mmCIF file of N, CA and C in Angstrom:
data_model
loop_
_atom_site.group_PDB
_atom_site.id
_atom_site.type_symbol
_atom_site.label_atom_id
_atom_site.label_comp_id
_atom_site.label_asym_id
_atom_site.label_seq_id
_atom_site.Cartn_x
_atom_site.Cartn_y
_atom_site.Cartn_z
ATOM 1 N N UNK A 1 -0.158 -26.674 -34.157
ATOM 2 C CA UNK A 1 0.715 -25.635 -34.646
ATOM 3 C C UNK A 1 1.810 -25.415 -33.600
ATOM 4 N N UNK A 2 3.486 -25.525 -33.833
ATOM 5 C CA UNK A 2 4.047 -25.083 -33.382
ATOM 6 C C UNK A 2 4.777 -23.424 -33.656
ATOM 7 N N UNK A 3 4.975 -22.987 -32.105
ATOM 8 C CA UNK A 3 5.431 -21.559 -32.736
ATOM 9 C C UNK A 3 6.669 -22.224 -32.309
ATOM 10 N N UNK A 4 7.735 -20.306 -32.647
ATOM 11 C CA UNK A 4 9.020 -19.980 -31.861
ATOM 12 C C UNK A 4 8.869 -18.697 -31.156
ATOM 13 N N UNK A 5 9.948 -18.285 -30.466
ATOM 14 C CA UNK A 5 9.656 -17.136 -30.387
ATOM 15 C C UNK A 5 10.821 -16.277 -30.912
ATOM 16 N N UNK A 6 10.381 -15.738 -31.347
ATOM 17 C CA UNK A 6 11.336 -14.462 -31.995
ATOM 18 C C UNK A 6 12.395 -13.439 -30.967
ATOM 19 N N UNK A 7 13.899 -14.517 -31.183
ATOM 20 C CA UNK A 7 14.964 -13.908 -29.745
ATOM 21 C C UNK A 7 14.900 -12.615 -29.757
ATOM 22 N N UNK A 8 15.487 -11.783 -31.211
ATOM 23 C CA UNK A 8 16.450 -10.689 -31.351
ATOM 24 C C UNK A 8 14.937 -9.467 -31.524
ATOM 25 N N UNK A 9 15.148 -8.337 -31.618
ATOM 26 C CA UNK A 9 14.322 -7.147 -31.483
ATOM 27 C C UNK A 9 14.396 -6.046 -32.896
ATOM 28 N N UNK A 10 13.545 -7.328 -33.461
ATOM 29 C CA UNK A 10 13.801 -6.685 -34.715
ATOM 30 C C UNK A 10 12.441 -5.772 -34.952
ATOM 31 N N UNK A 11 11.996 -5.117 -36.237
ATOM 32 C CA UNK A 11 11.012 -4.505 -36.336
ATOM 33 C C UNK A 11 10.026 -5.252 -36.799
ATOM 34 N N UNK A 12 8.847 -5.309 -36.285
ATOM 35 C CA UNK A 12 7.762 -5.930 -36.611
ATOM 36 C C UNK A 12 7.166 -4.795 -38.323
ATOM 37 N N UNK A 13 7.340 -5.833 -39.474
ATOM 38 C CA UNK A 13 6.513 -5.244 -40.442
ATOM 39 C C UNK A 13 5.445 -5.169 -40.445
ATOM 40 N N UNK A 14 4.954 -4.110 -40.691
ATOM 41 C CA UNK A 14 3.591 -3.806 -40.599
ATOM 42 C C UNK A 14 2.582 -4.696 -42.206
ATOM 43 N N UNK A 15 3.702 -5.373 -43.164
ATOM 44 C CA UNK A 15 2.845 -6.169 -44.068
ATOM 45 C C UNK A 15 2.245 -7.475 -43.772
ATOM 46 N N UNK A 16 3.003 -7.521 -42.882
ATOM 47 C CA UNK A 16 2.795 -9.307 -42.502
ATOM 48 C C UNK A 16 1.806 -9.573 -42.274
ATOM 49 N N UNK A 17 1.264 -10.980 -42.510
ATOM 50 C CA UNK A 17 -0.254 -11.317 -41.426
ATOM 51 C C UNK A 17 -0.180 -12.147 -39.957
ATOM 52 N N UNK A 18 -0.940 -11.119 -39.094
ATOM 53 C CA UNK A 18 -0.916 -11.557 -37.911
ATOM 54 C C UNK A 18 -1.866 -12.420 -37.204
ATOM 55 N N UNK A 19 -1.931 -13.194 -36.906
ATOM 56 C CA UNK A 19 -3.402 -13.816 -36.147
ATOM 57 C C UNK A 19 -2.767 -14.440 -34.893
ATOM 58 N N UNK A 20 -4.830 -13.683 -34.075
ATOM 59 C CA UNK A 20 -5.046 -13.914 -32.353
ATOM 60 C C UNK A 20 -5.142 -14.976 -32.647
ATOM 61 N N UNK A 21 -5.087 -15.531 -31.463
ATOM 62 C CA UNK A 21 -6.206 -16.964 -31.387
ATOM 63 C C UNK A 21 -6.505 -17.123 -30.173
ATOM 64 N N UNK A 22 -7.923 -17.602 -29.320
ATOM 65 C CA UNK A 22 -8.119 -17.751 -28.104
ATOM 66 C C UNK A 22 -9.230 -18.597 -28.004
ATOM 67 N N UNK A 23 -9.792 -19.004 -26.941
ATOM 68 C CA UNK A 23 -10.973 -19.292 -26.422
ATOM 69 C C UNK A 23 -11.717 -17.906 -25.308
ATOM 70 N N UNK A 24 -11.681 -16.880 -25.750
ATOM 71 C CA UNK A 24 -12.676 -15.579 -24.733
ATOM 72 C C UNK A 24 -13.491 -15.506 -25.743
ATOM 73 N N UNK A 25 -14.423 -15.014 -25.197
ATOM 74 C CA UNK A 25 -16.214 -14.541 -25.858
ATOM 75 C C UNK A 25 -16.109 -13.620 -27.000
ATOM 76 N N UNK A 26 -16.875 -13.941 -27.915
ATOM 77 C CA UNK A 26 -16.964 -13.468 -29.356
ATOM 78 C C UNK A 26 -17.514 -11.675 -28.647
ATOM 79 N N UNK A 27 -18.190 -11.795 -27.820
ATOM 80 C CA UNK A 27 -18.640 -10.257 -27.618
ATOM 81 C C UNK A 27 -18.710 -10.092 -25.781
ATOM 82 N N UNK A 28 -19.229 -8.682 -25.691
ATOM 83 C CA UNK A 28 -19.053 -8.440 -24.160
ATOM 84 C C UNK A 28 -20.191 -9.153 -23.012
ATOM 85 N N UNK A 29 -19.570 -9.998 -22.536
ATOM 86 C CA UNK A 29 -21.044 -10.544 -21.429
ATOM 87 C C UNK A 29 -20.645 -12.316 -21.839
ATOM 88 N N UNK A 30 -20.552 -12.260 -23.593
ATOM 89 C CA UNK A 30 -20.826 -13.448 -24.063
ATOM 90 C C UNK A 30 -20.199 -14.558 -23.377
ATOM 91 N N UNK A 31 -20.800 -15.539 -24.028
ATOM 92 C CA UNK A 31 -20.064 -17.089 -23.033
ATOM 93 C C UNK A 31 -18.330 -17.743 -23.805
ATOM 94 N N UNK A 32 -17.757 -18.271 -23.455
ATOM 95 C CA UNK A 32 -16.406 -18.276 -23.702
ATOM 96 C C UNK A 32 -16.326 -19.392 -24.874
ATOM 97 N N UNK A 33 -15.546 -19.335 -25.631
ATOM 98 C CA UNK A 33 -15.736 -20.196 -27.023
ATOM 99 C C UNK A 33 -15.058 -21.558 -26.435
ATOM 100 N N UNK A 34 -16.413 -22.463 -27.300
ATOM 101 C CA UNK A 34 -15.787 -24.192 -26.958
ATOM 102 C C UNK A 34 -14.644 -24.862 -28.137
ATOM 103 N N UNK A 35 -14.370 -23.756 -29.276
ATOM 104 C CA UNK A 35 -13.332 -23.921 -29.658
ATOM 105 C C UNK A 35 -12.373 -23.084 -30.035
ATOM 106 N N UNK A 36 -11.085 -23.793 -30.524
ATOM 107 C CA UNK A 36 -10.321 -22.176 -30.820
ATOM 108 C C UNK A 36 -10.389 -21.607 -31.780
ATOM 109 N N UNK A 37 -10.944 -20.204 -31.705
ATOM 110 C CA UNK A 37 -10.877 -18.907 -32.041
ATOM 111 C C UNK A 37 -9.843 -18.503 -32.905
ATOM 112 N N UNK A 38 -9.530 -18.374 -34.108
ATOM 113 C CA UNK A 38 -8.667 -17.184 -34.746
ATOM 114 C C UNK A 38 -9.276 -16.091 -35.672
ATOM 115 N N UNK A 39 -8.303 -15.224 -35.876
ATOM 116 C CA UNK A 39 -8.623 -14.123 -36.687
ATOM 117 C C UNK A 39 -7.653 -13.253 -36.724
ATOM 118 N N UNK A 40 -7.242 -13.324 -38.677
ATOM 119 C CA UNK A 40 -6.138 -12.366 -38.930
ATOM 120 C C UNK A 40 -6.318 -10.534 -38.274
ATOM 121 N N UNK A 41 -5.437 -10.339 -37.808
ATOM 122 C CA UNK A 41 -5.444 -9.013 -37.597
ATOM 123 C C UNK A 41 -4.179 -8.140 -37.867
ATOM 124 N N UNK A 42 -4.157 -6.712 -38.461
ATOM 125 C CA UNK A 42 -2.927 -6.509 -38.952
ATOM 126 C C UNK A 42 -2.537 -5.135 -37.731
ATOM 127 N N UNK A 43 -1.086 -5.576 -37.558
ATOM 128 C CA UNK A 43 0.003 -4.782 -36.563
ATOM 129 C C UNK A 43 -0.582 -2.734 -37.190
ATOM 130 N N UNK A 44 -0.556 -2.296 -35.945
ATOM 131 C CA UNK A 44 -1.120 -1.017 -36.560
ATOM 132 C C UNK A 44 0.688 -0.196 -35.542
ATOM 133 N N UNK A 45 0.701 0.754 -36.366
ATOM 134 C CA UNK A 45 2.173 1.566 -35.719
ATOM 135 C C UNK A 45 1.730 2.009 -34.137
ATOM 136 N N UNK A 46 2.544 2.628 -33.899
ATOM 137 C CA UNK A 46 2.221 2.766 -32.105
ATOM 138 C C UNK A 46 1.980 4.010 -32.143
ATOM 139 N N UNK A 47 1.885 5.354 -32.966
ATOM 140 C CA UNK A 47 1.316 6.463 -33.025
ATOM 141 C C UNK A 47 -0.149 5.900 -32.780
ATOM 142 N N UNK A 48 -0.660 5.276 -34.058
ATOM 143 C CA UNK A 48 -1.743 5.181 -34.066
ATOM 144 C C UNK A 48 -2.937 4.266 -33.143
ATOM 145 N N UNK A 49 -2.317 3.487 -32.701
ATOM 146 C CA UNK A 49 -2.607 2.579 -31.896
ATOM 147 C C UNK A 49 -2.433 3.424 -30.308
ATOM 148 N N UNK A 50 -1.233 4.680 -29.783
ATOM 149 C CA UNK A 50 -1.268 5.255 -29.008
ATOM 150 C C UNK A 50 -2.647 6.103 -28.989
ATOM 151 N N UNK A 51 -3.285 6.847 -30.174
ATOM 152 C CA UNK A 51 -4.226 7.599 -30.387
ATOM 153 C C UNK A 51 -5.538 6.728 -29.998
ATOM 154 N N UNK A 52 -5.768 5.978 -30.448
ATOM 155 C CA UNK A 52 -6.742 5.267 -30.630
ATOM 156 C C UNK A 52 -7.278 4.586 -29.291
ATOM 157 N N UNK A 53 -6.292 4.251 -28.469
ATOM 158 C CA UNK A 53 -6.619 4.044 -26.915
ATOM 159 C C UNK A 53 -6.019 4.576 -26.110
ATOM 160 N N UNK A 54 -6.459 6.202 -26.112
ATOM 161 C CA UNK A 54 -5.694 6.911 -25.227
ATOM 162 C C UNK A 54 -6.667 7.191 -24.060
ATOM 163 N N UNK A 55 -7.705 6.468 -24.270
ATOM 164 C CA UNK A 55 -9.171 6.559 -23.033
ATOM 165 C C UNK A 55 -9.047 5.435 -22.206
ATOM 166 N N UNK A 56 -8.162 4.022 -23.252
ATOM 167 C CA UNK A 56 -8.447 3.133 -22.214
ATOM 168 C C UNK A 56 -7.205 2.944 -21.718
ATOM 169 N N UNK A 57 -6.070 3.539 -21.941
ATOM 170 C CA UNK A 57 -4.583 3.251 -20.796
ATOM 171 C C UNK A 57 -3.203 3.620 -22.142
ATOM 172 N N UNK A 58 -2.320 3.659 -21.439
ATOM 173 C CA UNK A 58 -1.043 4.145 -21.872
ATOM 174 C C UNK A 58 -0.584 2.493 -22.933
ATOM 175 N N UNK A 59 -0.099 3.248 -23.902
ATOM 176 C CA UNK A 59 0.865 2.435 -24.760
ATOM 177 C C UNK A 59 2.175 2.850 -24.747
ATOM 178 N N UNK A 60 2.735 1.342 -24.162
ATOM 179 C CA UNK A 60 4.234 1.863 -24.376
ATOM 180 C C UNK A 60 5.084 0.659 -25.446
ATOM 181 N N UNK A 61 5.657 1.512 -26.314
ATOM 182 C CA UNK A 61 6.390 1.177 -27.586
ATOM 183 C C UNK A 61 7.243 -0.109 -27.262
ATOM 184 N N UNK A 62 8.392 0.496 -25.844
ATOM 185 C CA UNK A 62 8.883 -0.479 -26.037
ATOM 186 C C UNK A 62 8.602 -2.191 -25.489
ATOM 187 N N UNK A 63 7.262 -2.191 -24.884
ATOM 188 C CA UNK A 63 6.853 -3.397 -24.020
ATOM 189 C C UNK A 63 5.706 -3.835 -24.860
ATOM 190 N N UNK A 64 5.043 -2.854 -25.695
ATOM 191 C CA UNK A 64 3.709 -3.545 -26.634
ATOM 192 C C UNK A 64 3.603 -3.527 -27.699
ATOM 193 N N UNK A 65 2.977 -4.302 -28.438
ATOM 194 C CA UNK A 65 2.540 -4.183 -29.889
ATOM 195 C C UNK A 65 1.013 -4.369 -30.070
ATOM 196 N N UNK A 66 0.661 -3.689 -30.969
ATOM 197 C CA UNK A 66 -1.151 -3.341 -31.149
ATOM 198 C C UNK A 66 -1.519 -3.886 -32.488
ATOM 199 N N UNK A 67 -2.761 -4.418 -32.550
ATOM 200 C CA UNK A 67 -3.416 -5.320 -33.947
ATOM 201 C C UNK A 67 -4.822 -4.238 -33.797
ATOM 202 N N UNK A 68 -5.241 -4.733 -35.139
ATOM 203 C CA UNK A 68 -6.512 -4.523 -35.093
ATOM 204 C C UNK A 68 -7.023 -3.655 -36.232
ATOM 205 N N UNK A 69 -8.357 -3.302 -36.833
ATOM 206 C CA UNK A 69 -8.407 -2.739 -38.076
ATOM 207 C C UNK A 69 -9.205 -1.074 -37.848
ATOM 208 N N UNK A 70 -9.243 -1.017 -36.760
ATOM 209 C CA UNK A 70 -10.112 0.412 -36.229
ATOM 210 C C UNK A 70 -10.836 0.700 -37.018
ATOM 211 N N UNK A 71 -11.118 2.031 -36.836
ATOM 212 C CA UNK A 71 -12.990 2.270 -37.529
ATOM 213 C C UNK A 71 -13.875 1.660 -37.109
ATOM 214 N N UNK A 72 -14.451 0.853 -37.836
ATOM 215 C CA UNK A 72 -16.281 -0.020 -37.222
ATOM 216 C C UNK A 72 -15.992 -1.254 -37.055
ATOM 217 N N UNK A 73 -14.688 -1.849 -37.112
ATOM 218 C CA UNK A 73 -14.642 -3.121 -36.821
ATOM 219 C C UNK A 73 -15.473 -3.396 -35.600
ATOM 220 N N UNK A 74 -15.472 -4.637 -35.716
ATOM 221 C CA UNK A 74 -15.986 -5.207 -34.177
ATOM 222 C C UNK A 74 -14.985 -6.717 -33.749
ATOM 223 N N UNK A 75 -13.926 -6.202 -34.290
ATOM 224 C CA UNK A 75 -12.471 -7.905 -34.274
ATOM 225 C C UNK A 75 -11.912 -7.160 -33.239
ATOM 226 N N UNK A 76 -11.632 -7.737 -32.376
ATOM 227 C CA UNK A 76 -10.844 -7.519 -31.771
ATOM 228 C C UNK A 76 -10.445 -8.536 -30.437
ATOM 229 N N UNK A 77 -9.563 -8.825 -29.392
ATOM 230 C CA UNK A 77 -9.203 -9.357 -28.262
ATOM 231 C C UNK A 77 -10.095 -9.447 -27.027
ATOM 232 N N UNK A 78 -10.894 -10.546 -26.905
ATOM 233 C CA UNK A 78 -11.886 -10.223 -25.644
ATOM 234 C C UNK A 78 -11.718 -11.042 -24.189
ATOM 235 N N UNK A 79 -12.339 -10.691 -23.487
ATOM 236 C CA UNK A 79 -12.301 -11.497 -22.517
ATOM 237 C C UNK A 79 -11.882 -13.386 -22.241
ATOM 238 N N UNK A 80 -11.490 -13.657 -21.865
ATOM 239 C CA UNK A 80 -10.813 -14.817 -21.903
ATOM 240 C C UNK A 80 -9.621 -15.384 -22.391
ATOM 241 N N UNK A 81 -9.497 -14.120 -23.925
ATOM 242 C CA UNK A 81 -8.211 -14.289 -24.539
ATOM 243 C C UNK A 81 -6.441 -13.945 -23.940
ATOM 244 N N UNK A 82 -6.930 -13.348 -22.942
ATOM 245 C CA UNK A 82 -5.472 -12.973 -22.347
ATOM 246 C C UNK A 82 -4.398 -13.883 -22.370
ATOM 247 N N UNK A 83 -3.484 -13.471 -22.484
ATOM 248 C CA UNK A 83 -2.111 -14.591 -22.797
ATOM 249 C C UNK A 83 -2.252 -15.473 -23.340
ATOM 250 N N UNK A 84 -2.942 -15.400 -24.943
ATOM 251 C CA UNK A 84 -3.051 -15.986 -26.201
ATOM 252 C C UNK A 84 -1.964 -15.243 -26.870
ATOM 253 N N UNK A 85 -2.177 -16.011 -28.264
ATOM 254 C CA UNK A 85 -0.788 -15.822 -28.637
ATOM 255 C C UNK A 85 -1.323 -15.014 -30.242
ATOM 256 N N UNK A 86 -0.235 -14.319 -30.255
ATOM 257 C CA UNK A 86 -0.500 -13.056 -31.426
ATOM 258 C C UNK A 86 1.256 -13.746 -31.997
ATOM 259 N N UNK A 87 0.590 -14.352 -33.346
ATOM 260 C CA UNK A 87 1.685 -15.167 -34.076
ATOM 261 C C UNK A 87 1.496 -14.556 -35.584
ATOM 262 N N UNK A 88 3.133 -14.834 -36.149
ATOM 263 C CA UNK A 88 3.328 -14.874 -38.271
ATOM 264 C C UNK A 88 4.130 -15.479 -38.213
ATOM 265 N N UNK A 89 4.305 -15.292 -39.759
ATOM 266 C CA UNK A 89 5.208 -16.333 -40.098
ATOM 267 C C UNK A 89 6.139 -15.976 -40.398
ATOM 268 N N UNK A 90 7.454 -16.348 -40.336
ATOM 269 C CA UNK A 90 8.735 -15.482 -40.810
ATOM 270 C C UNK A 90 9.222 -15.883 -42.004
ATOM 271 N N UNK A 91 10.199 -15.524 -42.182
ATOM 272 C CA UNK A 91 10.768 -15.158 -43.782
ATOM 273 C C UNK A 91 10.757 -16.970 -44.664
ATOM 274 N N UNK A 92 11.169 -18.120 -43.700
ATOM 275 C CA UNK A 92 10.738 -19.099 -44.453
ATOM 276 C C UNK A 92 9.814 -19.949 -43.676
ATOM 277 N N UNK A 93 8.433 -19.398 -43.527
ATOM 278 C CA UNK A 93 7.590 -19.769 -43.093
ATOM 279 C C UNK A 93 7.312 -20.578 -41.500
ATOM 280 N N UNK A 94 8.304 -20.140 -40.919
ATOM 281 C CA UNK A 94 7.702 -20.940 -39.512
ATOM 282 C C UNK A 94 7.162 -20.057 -38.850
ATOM 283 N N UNK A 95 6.075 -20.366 -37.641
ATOM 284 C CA UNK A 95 5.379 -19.491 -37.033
ATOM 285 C C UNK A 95 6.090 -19.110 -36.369
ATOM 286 N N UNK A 96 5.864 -17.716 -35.529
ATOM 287 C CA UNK A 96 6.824 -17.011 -34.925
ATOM 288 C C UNK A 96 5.951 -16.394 -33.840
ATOM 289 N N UNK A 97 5.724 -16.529 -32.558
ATOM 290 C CA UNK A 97 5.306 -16.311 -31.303
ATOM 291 C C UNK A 97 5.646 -14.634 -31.190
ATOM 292 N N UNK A 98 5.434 -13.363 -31.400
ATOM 293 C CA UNK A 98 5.191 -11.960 -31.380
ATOM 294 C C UNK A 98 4.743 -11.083 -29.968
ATOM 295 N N UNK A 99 3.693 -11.542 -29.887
ATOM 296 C CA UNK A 99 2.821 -10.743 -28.472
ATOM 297 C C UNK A 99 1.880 -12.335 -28.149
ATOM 298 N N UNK A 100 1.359 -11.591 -26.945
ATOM 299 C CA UNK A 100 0.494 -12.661 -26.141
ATOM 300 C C UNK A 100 -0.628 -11.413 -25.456
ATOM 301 N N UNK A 101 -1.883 -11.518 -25.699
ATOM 302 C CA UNK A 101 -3.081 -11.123 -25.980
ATOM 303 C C UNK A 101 -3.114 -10.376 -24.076
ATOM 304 N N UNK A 102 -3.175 -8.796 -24.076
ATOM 305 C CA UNK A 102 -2.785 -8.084 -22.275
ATOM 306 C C UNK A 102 -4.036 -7.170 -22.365
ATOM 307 N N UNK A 103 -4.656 -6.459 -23.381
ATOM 308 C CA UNK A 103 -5.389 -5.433 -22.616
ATOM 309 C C UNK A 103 -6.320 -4.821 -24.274
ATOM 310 N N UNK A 104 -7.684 -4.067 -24.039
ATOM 311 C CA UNK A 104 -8.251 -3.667 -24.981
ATOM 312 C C UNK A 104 -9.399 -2.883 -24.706
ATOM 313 N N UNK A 105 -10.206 -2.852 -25.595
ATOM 314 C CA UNK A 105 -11.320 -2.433 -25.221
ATOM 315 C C UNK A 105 -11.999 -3.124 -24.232
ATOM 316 N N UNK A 106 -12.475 -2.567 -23.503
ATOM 317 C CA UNK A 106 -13.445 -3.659 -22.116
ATOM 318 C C UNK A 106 -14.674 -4.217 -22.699
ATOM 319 N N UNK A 107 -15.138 -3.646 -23.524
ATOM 320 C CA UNK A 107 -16.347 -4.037 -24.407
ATOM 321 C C UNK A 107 -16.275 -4.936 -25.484
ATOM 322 N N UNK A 108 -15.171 -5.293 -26.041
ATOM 323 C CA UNK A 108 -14.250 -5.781 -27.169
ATOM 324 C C UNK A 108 -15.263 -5.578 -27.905
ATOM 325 N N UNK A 109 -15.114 -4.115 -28.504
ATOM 326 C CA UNK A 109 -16.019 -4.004 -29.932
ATOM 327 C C UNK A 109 -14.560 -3.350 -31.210
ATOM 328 N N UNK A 110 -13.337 -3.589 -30.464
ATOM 329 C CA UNK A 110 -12.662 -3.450 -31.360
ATOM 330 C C UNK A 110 -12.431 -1.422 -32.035
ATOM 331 N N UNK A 111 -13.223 -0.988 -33.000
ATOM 332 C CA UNK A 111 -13.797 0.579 -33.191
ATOM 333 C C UNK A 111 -12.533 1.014 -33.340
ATOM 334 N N UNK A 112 -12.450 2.112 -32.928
ATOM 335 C CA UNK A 112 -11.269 2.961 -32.517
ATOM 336 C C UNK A 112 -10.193 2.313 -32.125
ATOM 337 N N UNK A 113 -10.454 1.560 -30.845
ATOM 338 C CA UNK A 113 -9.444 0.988 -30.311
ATOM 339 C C UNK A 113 -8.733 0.045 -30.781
ATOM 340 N N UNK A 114 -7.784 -0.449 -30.301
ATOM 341 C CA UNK A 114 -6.546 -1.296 -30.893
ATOM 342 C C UNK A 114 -6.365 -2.589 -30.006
ATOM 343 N N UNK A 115 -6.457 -3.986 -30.211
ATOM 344 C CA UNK A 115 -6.162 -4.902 -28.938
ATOM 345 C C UNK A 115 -4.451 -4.470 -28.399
ATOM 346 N N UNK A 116 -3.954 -4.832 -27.454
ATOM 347 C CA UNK A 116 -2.619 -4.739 -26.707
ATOM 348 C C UNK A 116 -2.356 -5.779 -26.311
ATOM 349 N N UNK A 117 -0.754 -6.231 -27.051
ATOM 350 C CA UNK A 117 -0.307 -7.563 -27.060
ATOM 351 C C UNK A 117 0.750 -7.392 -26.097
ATOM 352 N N UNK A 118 1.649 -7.810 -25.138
ATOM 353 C CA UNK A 118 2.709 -7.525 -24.584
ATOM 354 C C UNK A 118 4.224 -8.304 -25.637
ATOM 355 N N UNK A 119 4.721 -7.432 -26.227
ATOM 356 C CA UNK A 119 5.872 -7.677 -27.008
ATOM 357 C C UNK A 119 6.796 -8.399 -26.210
ATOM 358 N N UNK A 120 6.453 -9.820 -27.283
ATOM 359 C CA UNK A 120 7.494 -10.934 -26.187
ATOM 360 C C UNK A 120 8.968 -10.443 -26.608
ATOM 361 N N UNK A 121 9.428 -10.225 -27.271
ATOM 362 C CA UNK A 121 11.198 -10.218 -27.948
ATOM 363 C C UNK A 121 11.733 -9.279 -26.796
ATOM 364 N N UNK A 122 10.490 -8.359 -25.951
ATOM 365 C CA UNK A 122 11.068 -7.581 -24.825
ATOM 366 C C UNK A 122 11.123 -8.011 -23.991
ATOM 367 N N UNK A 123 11.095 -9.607 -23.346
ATOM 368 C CA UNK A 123 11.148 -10.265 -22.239
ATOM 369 C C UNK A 123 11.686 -11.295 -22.659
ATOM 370 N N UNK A 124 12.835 -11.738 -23.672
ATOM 371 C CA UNK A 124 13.158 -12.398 -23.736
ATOM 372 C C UNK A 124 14.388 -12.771 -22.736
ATOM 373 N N UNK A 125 14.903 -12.138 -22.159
ATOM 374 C CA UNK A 125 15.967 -12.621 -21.239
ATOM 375 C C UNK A 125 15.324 -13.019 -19.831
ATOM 376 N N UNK A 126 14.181 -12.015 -19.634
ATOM 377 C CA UNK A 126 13.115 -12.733 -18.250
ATOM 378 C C UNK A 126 12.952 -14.619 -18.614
ATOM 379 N N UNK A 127 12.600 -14.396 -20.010
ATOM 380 C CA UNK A 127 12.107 -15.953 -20.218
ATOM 381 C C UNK A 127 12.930 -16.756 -20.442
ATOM 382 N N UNK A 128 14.255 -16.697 -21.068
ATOM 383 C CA UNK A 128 15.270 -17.644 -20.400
ATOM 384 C C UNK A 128 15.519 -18.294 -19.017
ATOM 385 N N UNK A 129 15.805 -16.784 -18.632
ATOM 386 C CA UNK A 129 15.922 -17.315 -17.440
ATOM 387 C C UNK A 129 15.031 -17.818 -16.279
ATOM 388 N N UNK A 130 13.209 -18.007 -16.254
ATOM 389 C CA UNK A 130 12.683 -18.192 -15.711
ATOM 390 C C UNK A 130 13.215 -19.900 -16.437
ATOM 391 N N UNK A 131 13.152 -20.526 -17.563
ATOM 392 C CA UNK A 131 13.281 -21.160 -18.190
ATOM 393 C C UNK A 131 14.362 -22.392 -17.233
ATOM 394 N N UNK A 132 15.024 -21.457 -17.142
ATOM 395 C CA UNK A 132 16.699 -22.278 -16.441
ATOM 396 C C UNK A 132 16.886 -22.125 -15.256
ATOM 397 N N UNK A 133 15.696 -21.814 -14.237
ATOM 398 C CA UNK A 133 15.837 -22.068 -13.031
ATOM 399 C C UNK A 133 15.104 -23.201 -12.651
ATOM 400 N N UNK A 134 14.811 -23.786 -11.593
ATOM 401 C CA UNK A 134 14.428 -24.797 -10.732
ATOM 402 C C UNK A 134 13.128 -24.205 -10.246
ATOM 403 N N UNK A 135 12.627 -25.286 -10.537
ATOM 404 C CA UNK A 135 10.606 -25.070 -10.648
ATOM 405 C C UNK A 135 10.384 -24.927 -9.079
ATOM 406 N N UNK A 136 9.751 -24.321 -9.206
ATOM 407 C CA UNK A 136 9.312 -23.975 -7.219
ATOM 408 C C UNK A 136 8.586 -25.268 -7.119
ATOM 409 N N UNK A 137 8.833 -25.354 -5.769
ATOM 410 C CA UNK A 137 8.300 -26.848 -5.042
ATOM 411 C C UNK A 137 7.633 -26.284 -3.919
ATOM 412 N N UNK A 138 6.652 -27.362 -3.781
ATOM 413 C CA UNK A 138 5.987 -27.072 -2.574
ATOM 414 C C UNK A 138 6.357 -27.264 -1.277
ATOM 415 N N UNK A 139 5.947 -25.856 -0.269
ATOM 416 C CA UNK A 139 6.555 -25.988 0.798
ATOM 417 C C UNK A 139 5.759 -27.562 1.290
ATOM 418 N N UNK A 140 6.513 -28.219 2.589
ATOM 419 C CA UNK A 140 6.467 -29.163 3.642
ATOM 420 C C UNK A 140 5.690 -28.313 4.597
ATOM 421 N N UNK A 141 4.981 -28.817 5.260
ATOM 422 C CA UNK A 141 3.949 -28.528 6.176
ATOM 423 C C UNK A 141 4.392 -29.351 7.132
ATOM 424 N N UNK A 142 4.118 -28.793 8.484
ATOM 425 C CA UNK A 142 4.768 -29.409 9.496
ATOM 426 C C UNK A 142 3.457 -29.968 10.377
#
């Protein structure tokens, strides 16, 4: 699967379908998956997603976006998954690169809480330009 990433800062619809994907542990403790992992999860607004993990750290609107189905789920972003990719599809179907998998429940039982994606379209000028510089080299040792 190839993505893109989505330049401009538009509004993420809340109809769309979203899916994680990773290799981290189906549950807390568990051992790390030998293959990859997906599962649709749908964009929840940032009121609610602010409410919902206000025990486990601050949401901020303009740097994150939140998945997940709260209540009794048990879906959610776990250990290992970090900087996985939280992808849809856009208007004529190509995948579209969204968030990349930052923070959640520590338990990943999902519940209440909301996974926390870091909203790439807000670092898109960081990622150019890391893009178009000159790859660090290793120092010479004398």
């Amino acid at each position: 699967m190839h993505w893109r990433i989505k330049e401009t800062f538009s509004t993420i619809k809340l109809i769309q379908k979203f899916f994680i994907q990773g290799w981290g542990s189906s549950s807390f403790g568990g051992q790390k998956s030998q293959i990859l992992m997906q599962a649709e999860m749908p964009i929840v607004d940032y009121k609610t997603c602010a409410q919902g993990n206000e025990d486990l750290g601050k949401v901020v609107d303009a740097t994150m976006v939140c998945a997940g189905f709260g209540g009794d789920s048990k879906l959610s972003g776990c250990h290992g998954d970090s900087g996985g990719p939280l992808v849809c599809q856009d208007e004529i179907g190509r995948w579209t690169l969204r968030g990349t998998v930052s923070w959640g429940d520590h338990y990943c039982n999902g519940g209440p809480a909301y996974s926390v994606f870091v909203r790439i379209n807000s670092y898109i000028d960081w990622i150019k330009c890391k893009m178009a510089s000159e790859p660090l080299r290793p120092r010479k040792t004398i």
